[in-house]
């Protein structure tokens, strides 16, 4: 048996904030953001658009696109670093509640921007191991809720949204062929939520306001990101005897255009093989790869037999990717 993606879907909040609009409240400019990141807009969730709400809507879209019903699912994986509830319950449990389906397992993955790549491999394992027939894998983020809007170094980078995939058994020769999943926990402090866990609890009146939000050492993460993009693509290609000409698309985490440009040059893989949409959605962490896949599907770009690499990298520090034959 082979396991793979049967369909993809997405949910994007209607509220769209351009760089120009953001420049009215943050000390930045369209010129700086575009030239340093390639980002032009981001979508920002309303109070009602919780992480689980967006994840559920993306799941419904993926089910609709495949002509499946929610009862077809028997496991839910949600990759997110912005869960509805900080420690528990899992956001996947709330998706199960929202979908109103029983006899189903659910779990969250906290692998930041690599979360969806981890989710696809775990989904494949559940299917091949016989635990589940159809697995829903969602990447969903409400990063606006943990963004320090007074910190221009991070406020311009992030957006909200959700992307989903329904996985199941697929034709021989297609599906998730291979995955590379890696962690470098020594970089845990390069990109994280400094406060609120049991190691550094929130102390009223003592915890600085900026520690309540996402923290990122941009340069450190940038250097890591370029290096691991090259490494993951090389490892997936070497392990599967692929040459650049074999690859139809690389779908990277959509953090920064410059990271992808540098990785493309070092990997000697033409930039036009990388599918990029950070211009419209900014960095949506776990959601960015499935959002890109759903957009590619809507545009009719994904054809059976295409060879696709996903590449995730981010907080943790985590990195990894999947080799998919569509
Ligand atoms: O999703 C997880 C993975 N995350 C990433 O991959 C992000 C990796 N990092 C990056 O993409 C880049 O490091 C950033 C886009 C975050 C920053 O770009 P940079 O080229 O590394 O800029 P920088 O932090 O070195 O700052 C350069 C200058 C500084 O001014 P001075 O000190 O040279 O006068 C900053 O204060 O740009 C300034 N700056 C800004 N100016 C206008 C920083 N942010 C802004 C801003 N608008 N938003």
Tab-separated table of C-alpha atoms and ligand atoms in Angstrom, residues 27-29 32-33 36-37 113 152-153 156-158 191 216 218-219 221-222 225 253 255-256 258-259 283 313-315, ligand 1:
chain	number	residue	atom	x	y	z
A	27	UNK	CA	7.656	52.037	11.945
A	28	UNK	CA	8.310	50.434	8.557
A	29	UNK	CA	7.696	50.866	4.834
A	32	UNK	CA	11.722	47.806	3.321
A	33	UNK	CA	9.343	44.883	3.718
A	36	UNK	CA	13.917	42.358	2.726
A	37	UNK	CA	11.226	39.655	2.593
A	113	UNK	CA	7.075	25.964	10.299
A	152	UNK	CA	8.931	46.055	13.604
A	153	UNK	CA	11.481	43.237	13.316
A	156	UNK	CA	5.762	42.788	9.368
A	157	UNK	CA	6.505	39.116	8.803
A	158	UNK	CA	3.520	37.061	9.861
A	191	UNK	CA	12.749	31.671	17.685
A	216	UNK	CA	12.962	35.864	16.850
A	218	UNK	CA	16.165	37.197	12.567
A	219	UNK	CA	19.785	36.897	11.422
A	221	UNK	CA	17.203	32.089	11.842
A	222	UNK	CA	18.006	33.451	8.383
A	225	UNK	CA	17.099	28.683	7.074
A	253	UNK	CA	7.889	27.315	3.856
A	255	UNK	CA	9.161	32.889	5.220
A	256	UNK	CA	11.265	35.134	3.053
A	258	UNK	CA	15.621	36.100	-0.048
A	259	UNK	CA	16.021	32.797	1.811
A	283	UNK	CA	4.724	33.845	6.841
A	313	UNK	CA	12.222	25.260	8.570
A	314	UNK	CA	11.619	27.310	11.680
A	315	UNK	CA	11.188	27.490	15.426
B	1	LIG	O1	9.214	31.150	9.883
B	1	LIG	C1	10.317	30.899	10.645
B	1	LIG	C2	11.535	31.188	9.957
B	1	LIG	N1	11.815	32.605	9.984
B	1	LIG	C3	12.603	33.112	9.090
B	1	LIG	O2	13.026	32.423	8.188
B	1	LIG	C4	13.021	34.563	9.225
B	1	LIG	C5	14.520	34.667	9.015
B	1	LIG	N2	15.011	36.045	9.064
B	1	LIG	C6	14.726	36.962	8.133
B	1	LIG	O3	13.976	36.695	7.210
B	1	LIG	C7	15.405	38.298	8.202
B	1	LIG	O4	16.447	38.244	9.159
B	1	LIG	C8	14.429	39.462	8.584
B	1	LIG	C9	13.469	39.721	7.426
B	1	LIG	C10	13.672	39.136	9.832
B	1	LIG	C11	15.237	40.748	8.802
B	1	LIG	O5	15.975	41.081	7.648
B	1	LIG	P1	17.498	41.488	7.792
B	1	LIG	O6	17.997	41.819	6.434
B	1	LIG	O7	18.188	40.388	8.529
B	1	LIG	O8	17.400	42.827	8.629
B	1	LIG	P2	18.091	43.161	10.015
B	1	LIG	O9	17.355	42.527	11.122
B	1	LIG	O10	19.565	42.913	9.920
B	1	LIG	O11	17.862	44.723	10.111
B	1	LIG	C12	18.468	45.603	9.161
B	1	LIG	C13	17.978	47.009	9.455
B	1	LIG	C14	18.112	47.416	10.917
B	1	LIG	O12	18.404	48.808	10.944
B	1	LIG	P3	19.906	49.323	11.214
B	1	LIG	O13	20.284	48.754	12.531
B	1	LIG	O14	20.715	48.747	10.079
B	1	LIG	O15	19.765	50.799	11.179
B	1	LIG	C15	16.714	47.209	11.468
B	1	LIG	O16	16.439	48.058	12.565
B	1	LIG	O17	16.595	47.119	9.141
B	1	LIG	C16	15.884	47.595	10.282
B	1	LIG	N3	14.564	46.980	10.283
B	1	LIG	C17	13.507	47.518	9.701
B	1	LIG	N4	13.343	48.669	9.031
B	1	LIG	C18	12.126	48.920	8.538
B	1	LIG	C19	14.222	45.778	10.838
B	1	LIG	N5	12.924	45.555	10.609
B	1	LIG	C20	12.459	46.611	9.906
B	1	LIG	C21	11.198	46.937	9.381
B	1	LIG	N6	11.075	48.104	8.691
B	1	LIG	N7	10.123	46.131	9.508
